[in-house]
Coordinates of C-alpha atoms and ligand atoms in Angstrom, one line a residue:
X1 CA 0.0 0.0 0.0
X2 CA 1.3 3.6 -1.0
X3 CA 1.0 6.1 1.9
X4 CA -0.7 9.0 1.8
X5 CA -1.5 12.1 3.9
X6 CA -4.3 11.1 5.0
X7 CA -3.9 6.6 5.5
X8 CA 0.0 6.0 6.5
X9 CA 1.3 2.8 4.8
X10 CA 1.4 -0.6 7.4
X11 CA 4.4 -0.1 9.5
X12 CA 4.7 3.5 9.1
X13 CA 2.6 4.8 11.7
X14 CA 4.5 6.7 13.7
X15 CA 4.8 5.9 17.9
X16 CA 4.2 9.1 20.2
X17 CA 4.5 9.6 23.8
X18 CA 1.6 9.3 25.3
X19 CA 0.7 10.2 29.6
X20 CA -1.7 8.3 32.1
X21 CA -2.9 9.8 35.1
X22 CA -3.0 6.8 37.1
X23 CA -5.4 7.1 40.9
X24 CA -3.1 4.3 42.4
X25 CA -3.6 3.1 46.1
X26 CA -1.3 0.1 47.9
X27 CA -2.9 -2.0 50.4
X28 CA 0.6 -1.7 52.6
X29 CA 0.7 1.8 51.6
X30 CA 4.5 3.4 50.4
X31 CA 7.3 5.2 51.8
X32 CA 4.7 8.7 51.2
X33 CA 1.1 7.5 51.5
X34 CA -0.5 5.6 54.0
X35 CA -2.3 2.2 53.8
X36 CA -4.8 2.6 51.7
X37 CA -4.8 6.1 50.1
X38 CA -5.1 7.2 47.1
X39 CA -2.9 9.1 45.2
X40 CA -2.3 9.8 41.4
X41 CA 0.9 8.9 39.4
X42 CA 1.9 9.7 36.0
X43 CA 3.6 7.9 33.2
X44 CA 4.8 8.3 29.5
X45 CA 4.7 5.8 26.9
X46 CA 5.6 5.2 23.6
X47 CA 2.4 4.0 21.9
X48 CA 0.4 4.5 18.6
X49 CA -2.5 6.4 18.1
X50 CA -4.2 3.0 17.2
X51 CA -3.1 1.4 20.7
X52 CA -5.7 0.4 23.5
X53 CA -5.7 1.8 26.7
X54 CA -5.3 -1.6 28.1
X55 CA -1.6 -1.7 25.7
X56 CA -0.7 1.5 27.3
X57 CA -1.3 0.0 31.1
X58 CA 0.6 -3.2 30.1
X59 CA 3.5 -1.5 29.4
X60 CA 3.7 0.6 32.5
X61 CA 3.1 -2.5 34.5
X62 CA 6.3 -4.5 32.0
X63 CA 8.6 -2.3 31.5
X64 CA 8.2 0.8 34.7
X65 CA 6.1 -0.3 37.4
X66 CA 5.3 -4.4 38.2
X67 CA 3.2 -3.6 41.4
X68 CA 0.5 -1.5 39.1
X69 CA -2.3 -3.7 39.6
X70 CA -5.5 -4.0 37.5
X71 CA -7.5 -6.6 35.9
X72 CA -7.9 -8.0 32.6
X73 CA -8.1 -11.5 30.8
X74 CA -9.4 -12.3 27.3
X75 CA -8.5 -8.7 26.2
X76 CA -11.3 -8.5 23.5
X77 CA -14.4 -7.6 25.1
X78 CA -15.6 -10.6 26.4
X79 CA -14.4 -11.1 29.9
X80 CA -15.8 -7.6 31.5
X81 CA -12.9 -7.7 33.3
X82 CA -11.0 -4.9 32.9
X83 CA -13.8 -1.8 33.7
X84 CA -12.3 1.6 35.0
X85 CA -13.3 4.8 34.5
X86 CA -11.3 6.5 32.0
X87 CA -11.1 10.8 30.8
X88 CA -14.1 10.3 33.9
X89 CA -16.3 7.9 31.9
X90 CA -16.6 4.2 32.7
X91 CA -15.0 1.9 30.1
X92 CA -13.3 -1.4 29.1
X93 CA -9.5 -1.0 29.2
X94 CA -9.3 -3.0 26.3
X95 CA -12.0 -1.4 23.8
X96 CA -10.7 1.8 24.4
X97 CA -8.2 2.7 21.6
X98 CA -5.8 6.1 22.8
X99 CA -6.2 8.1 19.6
X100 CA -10.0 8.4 20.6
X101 CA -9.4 9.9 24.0
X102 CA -7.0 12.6 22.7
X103 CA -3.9 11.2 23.3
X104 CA -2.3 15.0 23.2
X105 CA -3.6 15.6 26.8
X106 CA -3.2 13.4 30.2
X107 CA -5.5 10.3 30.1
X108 CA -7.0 9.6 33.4
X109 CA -7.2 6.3 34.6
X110 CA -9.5 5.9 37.8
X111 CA -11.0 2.4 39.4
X112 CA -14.7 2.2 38.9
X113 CA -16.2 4.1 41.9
X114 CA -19.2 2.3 44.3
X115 CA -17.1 -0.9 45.4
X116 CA -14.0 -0.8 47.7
X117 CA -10.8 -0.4 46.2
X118 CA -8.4 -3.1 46.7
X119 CA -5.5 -1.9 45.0
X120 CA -4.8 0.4 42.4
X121 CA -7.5 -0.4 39.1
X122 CA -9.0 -3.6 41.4
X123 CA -11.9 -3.2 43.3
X124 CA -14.3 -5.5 45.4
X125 CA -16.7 -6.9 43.0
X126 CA -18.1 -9.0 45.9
X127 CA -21.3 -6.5 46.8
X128 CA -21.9 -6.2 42.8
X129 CA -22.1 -10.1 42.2
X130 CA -23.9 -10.6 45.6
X131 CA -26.8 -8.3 44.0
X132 CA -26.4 -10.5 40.9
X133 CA -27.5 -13.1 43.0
X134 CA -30.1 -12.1 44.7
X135 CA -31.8 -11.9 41.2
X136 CA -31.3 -15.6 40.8
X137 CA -29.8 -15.4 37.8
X138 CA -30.8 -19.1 36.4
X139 CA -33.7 -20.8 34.6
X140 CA -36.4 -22.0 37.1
X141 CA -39.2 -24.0 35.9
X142 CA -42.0 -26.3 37.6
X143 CA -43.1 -29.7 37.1
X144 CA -40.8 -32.4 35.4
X145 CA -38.1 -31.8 32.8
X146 CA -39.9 -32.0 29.5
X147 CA -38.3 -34.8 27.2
X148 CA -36.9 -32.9 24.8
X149 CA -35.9 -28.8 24.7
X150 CA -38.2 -26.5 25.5
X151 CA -39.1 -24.7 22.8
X152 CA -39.4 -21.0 22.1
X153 CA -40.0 -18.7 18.9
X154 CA -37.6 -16.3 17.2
X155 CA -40.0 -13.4 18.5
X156 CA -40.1 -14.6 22.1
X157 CA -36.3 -15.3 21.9
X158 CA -35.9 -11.6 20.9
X159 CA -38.3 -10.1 23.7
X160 CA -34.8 -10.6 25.6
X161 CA -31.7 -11.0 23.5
X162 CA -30.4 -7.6 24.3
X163 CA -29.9 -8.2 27.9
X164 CA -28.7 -11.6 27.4
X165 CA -25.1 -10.0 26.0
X166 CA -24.7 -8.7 29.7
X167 CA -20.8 -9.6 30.4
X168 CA -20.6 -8.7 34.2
X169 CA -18.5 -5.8 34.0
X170 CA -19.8 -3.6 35.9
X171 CA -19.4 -0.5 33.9
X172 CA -23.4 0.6 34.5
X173 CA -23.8 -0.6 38.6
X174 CA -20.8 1.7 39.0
X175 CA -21.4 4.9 36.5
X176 CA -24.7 4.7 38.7
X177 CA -25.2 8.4 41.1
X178 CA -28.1 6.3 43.1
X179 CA -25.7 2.7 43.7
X180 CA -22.7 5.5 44.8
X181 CA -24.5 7.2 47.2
X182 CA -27.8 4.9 47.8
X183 CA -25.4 1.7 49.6
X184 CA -28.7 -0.2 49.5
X185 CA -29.4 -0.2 45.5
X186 CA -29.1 -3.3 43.7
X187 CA -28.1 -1.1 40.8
X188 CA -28.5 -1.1 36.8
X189 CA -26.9 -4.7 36.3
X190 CA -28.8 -6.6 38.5
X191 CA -32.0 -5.5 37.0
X192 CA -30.6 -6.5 33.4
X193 CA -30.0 -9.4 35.0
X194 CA -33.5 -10.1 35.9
X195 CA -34.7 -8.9 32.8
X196 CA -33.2 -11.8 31.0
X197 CA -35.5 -14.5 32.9
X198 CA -38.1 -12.1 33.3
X199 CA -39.1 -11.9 29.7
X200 CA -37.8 -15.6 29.1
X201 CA -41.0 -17.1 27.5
X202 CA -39.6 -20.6 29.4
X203 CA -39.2 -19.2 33.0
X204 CA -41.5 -19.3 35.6
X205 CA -39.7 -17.2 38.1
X206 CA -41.0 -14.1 37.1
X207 CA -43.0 -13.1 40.1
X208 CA -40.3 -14.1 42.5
X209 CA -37.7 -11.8 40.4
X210 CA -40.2 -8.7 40.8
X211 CA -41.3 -9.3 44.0
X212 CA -37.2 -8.7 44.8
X213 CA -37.3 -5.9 42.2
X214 CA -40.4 -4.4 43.8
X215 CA -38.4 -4.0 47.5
X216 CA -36.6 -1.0 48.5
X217 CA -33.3 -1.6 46.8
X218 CA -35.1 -2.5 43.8
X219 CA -35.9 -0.6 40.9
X220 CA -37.7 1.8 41.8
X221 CA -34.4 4.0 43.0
X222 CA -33.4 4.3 39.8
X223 CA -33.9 7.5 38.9
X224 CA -33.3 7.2 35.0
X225 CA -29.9 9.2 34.6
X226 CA -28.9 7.1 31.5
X227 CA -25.5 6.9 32.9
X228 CA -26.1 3.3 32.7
X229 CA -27.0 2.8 29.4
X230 CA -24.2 5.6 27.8
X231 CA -21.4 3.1 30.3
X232 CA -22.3 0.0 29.2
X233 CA -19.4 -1.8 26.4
X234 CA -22.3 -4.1 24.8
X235 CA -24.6 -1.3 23.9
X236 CA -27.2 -3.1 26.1
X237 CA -30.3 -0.6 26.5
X238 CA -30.0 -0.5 30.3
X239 CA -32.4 2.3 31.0
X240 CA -35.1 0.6 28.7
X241 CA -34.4 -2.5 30.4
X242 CA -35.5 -1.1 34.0
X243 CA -37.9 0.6 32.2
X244 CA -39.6 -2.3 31.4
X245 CA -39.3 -4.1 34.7
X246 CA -41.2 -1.1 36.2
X247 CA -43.5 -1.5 33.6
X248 CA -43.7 -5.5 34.6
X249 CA -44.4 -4.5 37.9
X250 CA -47.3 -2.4 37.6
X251 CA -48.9 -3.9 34.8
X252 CA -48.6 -7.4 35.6
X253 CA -48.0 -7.4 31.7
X254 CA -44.7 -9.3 30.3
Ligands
SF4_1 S1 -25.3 -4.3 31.4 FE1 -23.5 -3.6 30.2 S2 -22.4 -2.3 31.6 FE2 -23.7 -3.5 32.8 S3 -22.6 -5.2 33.6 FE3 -23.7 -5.9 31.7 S4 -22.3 -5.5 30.0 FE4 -21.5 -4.4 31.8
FES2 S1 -10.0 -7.9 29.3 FE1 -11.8 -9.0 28.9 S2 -13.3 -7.5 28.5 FE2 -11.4 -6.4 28.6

């Protein structure tokens, strides 16, 4: 390929220095903070416009600083491991490509807020997957297993397939003003959670779901700031989602 102004050949895209404005925090604490606080630390490094946040981090962690700790595993969107609030909005590490956070400034790199930060990027995700659940996240039926699958249409399948793509991340729970300040709230992703069985045409655990929606950490805290929906990495209409739940709930209609 020929290079031109506007599309560099392969190979000739040029590295650049690149900061991150990292919130870090050490269980032990350091020679100048104590156990526990937070402070922030900066970093350069040589990366391309085209790099990942989540590139940018592994090299600070590889070749500067080994005790930077954060989470990630399958890299690609999959996992929902590696949520943190980056340039002050919730995202995934590894779908978060530098040269769309304007690499020319500072990048800010914070651990989701809500949950209790362990160390660095890692919080507790213990209170998050304890609200998961409560929900009782799984298929629950009455009466004996039929002999073969249960069977289901393409239009009841699609009354919930965009909640099924729900990866656990976090991202919504904890862009969430109610779950930071509420400490009760169960929080977008639970909900989306429920939603999934709720509107499962096979399920017969609706009424137990919304009768644990309907309590006072349910949904009706949610106060529809669409943080939620703008967070989450899978495009999932959270908002909606609750929306509907409440809608459920009062209608009695599914
Ligand atoms: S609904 Fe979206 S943002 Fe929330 S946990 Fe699931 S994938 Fe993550
Ligand atoms: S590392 Fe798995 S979603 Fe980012």
């Amino acid at each position: 390929m020929t290079a031109t102004a506007e599309s560099p050949a392969v190979g000739e895209v040029k590295a650049m220095t690149v900061t991150l404005r990292i919130l870090r925090s050490k269980p032990e604490g350091t020679d100048e903070h104590k156990p526990g606080e937070q402070y922030w630390q900066e970093f350069q490094v040589e990366a391309h416009a085209t790099d990942r946040v989540l590139d940018a981090l592994h090299k600070i962690k590889w070749e500067q600083d080994g005790s930077l700790a954060f989470r990630r595993s399958c890299a690609h969107g999959v996992c929902g491991s590696d949520a943190m609030r980056i340039n002050a909005r919730n995202r995934l590490a590894c779908k978060t490509l530098l040269k769309d956070l304007n690499p020319a400034k500072p990048i800010i790199v914070e651990p989701i807020k809500g949950l209790p930060v362990e160390k660095d990027l890692i919080v507790d995700m213990e209170p998050f997957f304890a609200s998961y659940r409560e929900i009782m996240p799984f298929l629950m039926t009455t009466g004996n297993a039929p002999a073969r699958e249960r069977l289901q249409s393409s239009e009841q399948r699609d009354r919930f397939d965009d909640t099924t793509k729900c990866i656990l991340c976090a991202a919504c729970t904890t862009s969430c003003p109610v779950f930071w300040t509420d400490g009760q709230y169960f929080g977008p992703q639970a909900i989306v959670g429920a939603h999934r069985f709720i509107f499962d045409s096979r399920d017969e655990g609706q009424w137990d779901r919304l009768e644990i929606l309907n309590d006072k950490a349910g949904v009706w805290k949610c106060r529809t700031a669409f943080n939620c929906t703008e967070a989450c990495p899978r495009g999932i209409e959270v908002t909606k989602a609750i929306s509907e739940v409440k809608h459920a709930l009062t209608t009695g209609e599914f």
